[in-house]
């Protein structure tokens, strides 16, 4: 199974990227690919498979994963000094730069966006990485980080 490809769904957040790579790849390569997909720095990623922490030097298949597809749980270390970030909220016509706390809920960002654009929060959908954001989830669950661009649409608008 050393030269076969393995597809790993990264779970633990609202966005669940699928990473495909050779089964003999080291965990550090998996972490680099996760960073490319999510923006989460390698040093902030903690990966678990079957309740076993995947260490930097382990081989993915040879030491832990024995299937062609599997789910890997990722928790993200959230440093207090990195909680306050600058993001952009935009659509095709408007753009605003905002300072937010990653642990705020999506509904708070909707309210702020609504105040800026004079739109009721209930009429706003927010999107990040092609995923519609849910009001009761915290921003960091969508990999919102410094300089993230959150898209907004009006409810019922298919653009």
Coordinates of C-alpha atoms in Angstrom, one line a residue, residues 19-156:
X19 CA -6.6 15.9 1.0
X20 CA -5.3 13.2 -1.4
X21 CA -1.6 12.2 -1.3
X22 CA 0.6 9.1 -1.5
X23 CA 0.0 6.7 1.4
X24 CA 3.8 6.8 2.3
X25 CA 3.8 10.6 2.8
X26 CA 4.9 11.9 6.2
X27 CA 2.5 13.7 8.4
X28 CA 4.4 17.0 7.9
X29 CA 3.4 16.8 4.2
X30 CA -0.2 16.3 5.1
X31 CA 0.0 19.3 7.4
X32 CA 1.5 21.5 4.7
X33 CA -1.4 20.5 2.4
X34 CA -3.9 21.2 5.1
X35 CA -2.3 24.7 5.4
X36 CA -2.7 25.2 1.7
X37 CA -6.4 24.4 1.9
X38 CA -7.3 26.1 5.1
X39 CA -4.6 28.7 5.9
X40 CA -4.0 27.1 9.3
X41 CA -0.3 27.2 10.1
X42 CA 1.4 23.8 10.5
X43 CA 2.4 24.5 14.1
X44 CA -1.2 25.2 15.1
X45 CA -2.6 21.9 13.7
X46 CA -3.1 18.9 16.0
X47 CA -4.2 15.8 14.1
X48 CA -5.8 12.7 15.5
X49 CA -6.8 9.4 13.8
X50 CA -8.6 6.8 15.8
X51 CA -7.8 8.8 19.0
X52 CA -4.0 8.6 18.2
X53 CA -2.1 11.8 17.7
X54 CA -0.3 11.9 14.4
X55 CA 3.2 13.0 14.9
X56 CA 5.3 15.0 12.5
X57 CA 7.6 12.1 11.4
X58 CA 5.1 9.3 11.2
X59 CA 4.2 7.8 7.8
X60 CA 0.5 8.2 7.2
X61 CA -0.4 4.6 6.2
X62 CA 2.5 2.6 7.5
X63 CA 2.0 3.8 11.1
X64 CA -1.7 4.6 11.5
X65 CA -4.1 4.6 8.6
X66 CA -4.9 1.4 6.7
X67 CA -7.7 2.5 4.4
X68 CA -7.8 4.3 1.1
X69 CA -10.2 6.9 2.6
X70 CA -10.3 8.0 6.2
X71 CA -11.3 10.9 8.5
X72 CA -8.6 12.7 10.4
X73 CA -9.7 15.0 13.2
X74 CA -7.9 18.4 13.4
X75 CA -8.0 20.7 16.3
X76 CA -6.5 24.2 15.9
X77 CA -4.5 25.8 18.7
X78 CA -6.0 29.3 19.1
X79 CA -3.4 31.6 20.7
X80 CA -5.0 34.5 22.6
X81 CA -2.8 37.1 20.9
X82 CA -4.1 35.9 17.5
X83 CA -7.8 36.1 18.2
X84 CA -8.3 39.7 17.0
X85 CA -7.9 39.8 13.2
X86 CA -8.6 42.0 10.2
X87 CA -10.9 40.6 7.6
X88 CA -12.7 41.8 4.5
X89 CA -16.5 41.3 4.0
X90 CA -17.5 41.8 0.4
X91 CA -19.7 41.0 -2.5
X92 CA -19.4 42.0 -6.2
X93 CA -20.5 45.6 -5.4
X94 CA -19.3 46.4 -1.9
X95 CA -16.3 45.8 0.4
X96 CA -15.5 46.6 4.0
X97 CA -12.6 45.9 6.2
X98 CA -13.4 44.9 9.7
X99 CA -11.6 43.9 12.9
X100 CA -13.2 40.9 14.5
X101 CA -12.6 38.3 17.3
X102 CA -12.2 34.8 15.9
X103 CA -14.3 33.4 18.8
X104 CA -17.3 35.7 17.9
X105 CA -20.3 33.9 16.5
X106 CA -21.2 34.3 12.8
X107 CA -24.4 36.2 13.9
X108 CA -22.2 38.9 15.4
X109 CA -20.4 39.4 12.0
X110 CA -23.8 39.4 10.3
X111 CA -25.0 42.2 12.6
X112 CA -21.9 44.2 12.0
X113 CA -22.1 43.7 8.3
X114 CA -25.8 44.7 8.4
X115 CA -25.0 47.9 10.3
X116 CA -22.3 48.9 7.7
X117 CA -24.5 48.2 4.7
X118 CA -27.9 49.1 6.3
X119 CA -29.2 45.6 5.7
X120 CA -31.0 43.6 8.5
X121 CA -28.8 40.7 9.7
X122 CA -31.6 38.3 8.9
X123 CA -31.3 39.3 5.2
X124 CA -27.5 38.4 5.1
X125 CA -25.8 35.1 4.3
X126 CA -22.1 34.9 4.9
X127 CA -19.8 32.5 3.0
X128 CA -16.2 31.4 3.4
X129 CA -14.3 28.9 1.3
X130 CA -17.6 28.2 -0.6
X131 CA -19.3 27.2 2.6
X132 CA -22.4 29.0 4.0
X133 CA -21.7 30.0 7.5
X134 CA -24.2 29.1 10.3
X135 CA -25.2 31.8 12.8
X136 CA -24.5 29.8 16.0
X137 CA -20.9 28.8 15.0
X138 CA -17.7 30.7 16.0
X139 CA -15.7 32.3 13.2
X140 CA -12.6 30.2 13.7
X141 CA -14.7 27.1 12.9
X142 CA -14.6 28.3 9.3
X143 CA -10.8 28.9 9.3
X144 CA -11.3 32.7 9.4
X145 CA -7.9 34.2 9.9
X146 CA -6.0 37.4 9.3
X147 CA -6.9 38.9 5.9
X148 CA -9.6 36.4 5.2
X149 CA -12.3 37.4 2.7
X150 CA -15.8 36.6 3.8
X151 CA -18.4 36.9 1.0
X152 CA -21.9 38.1 1.7
X153 CA -25.1 37.7 -0.2
X154 CA -28.6 38.9 0.4
X155 CA -31.0 36.1 1.5
X156 CA -32.7 34.9 -1.7

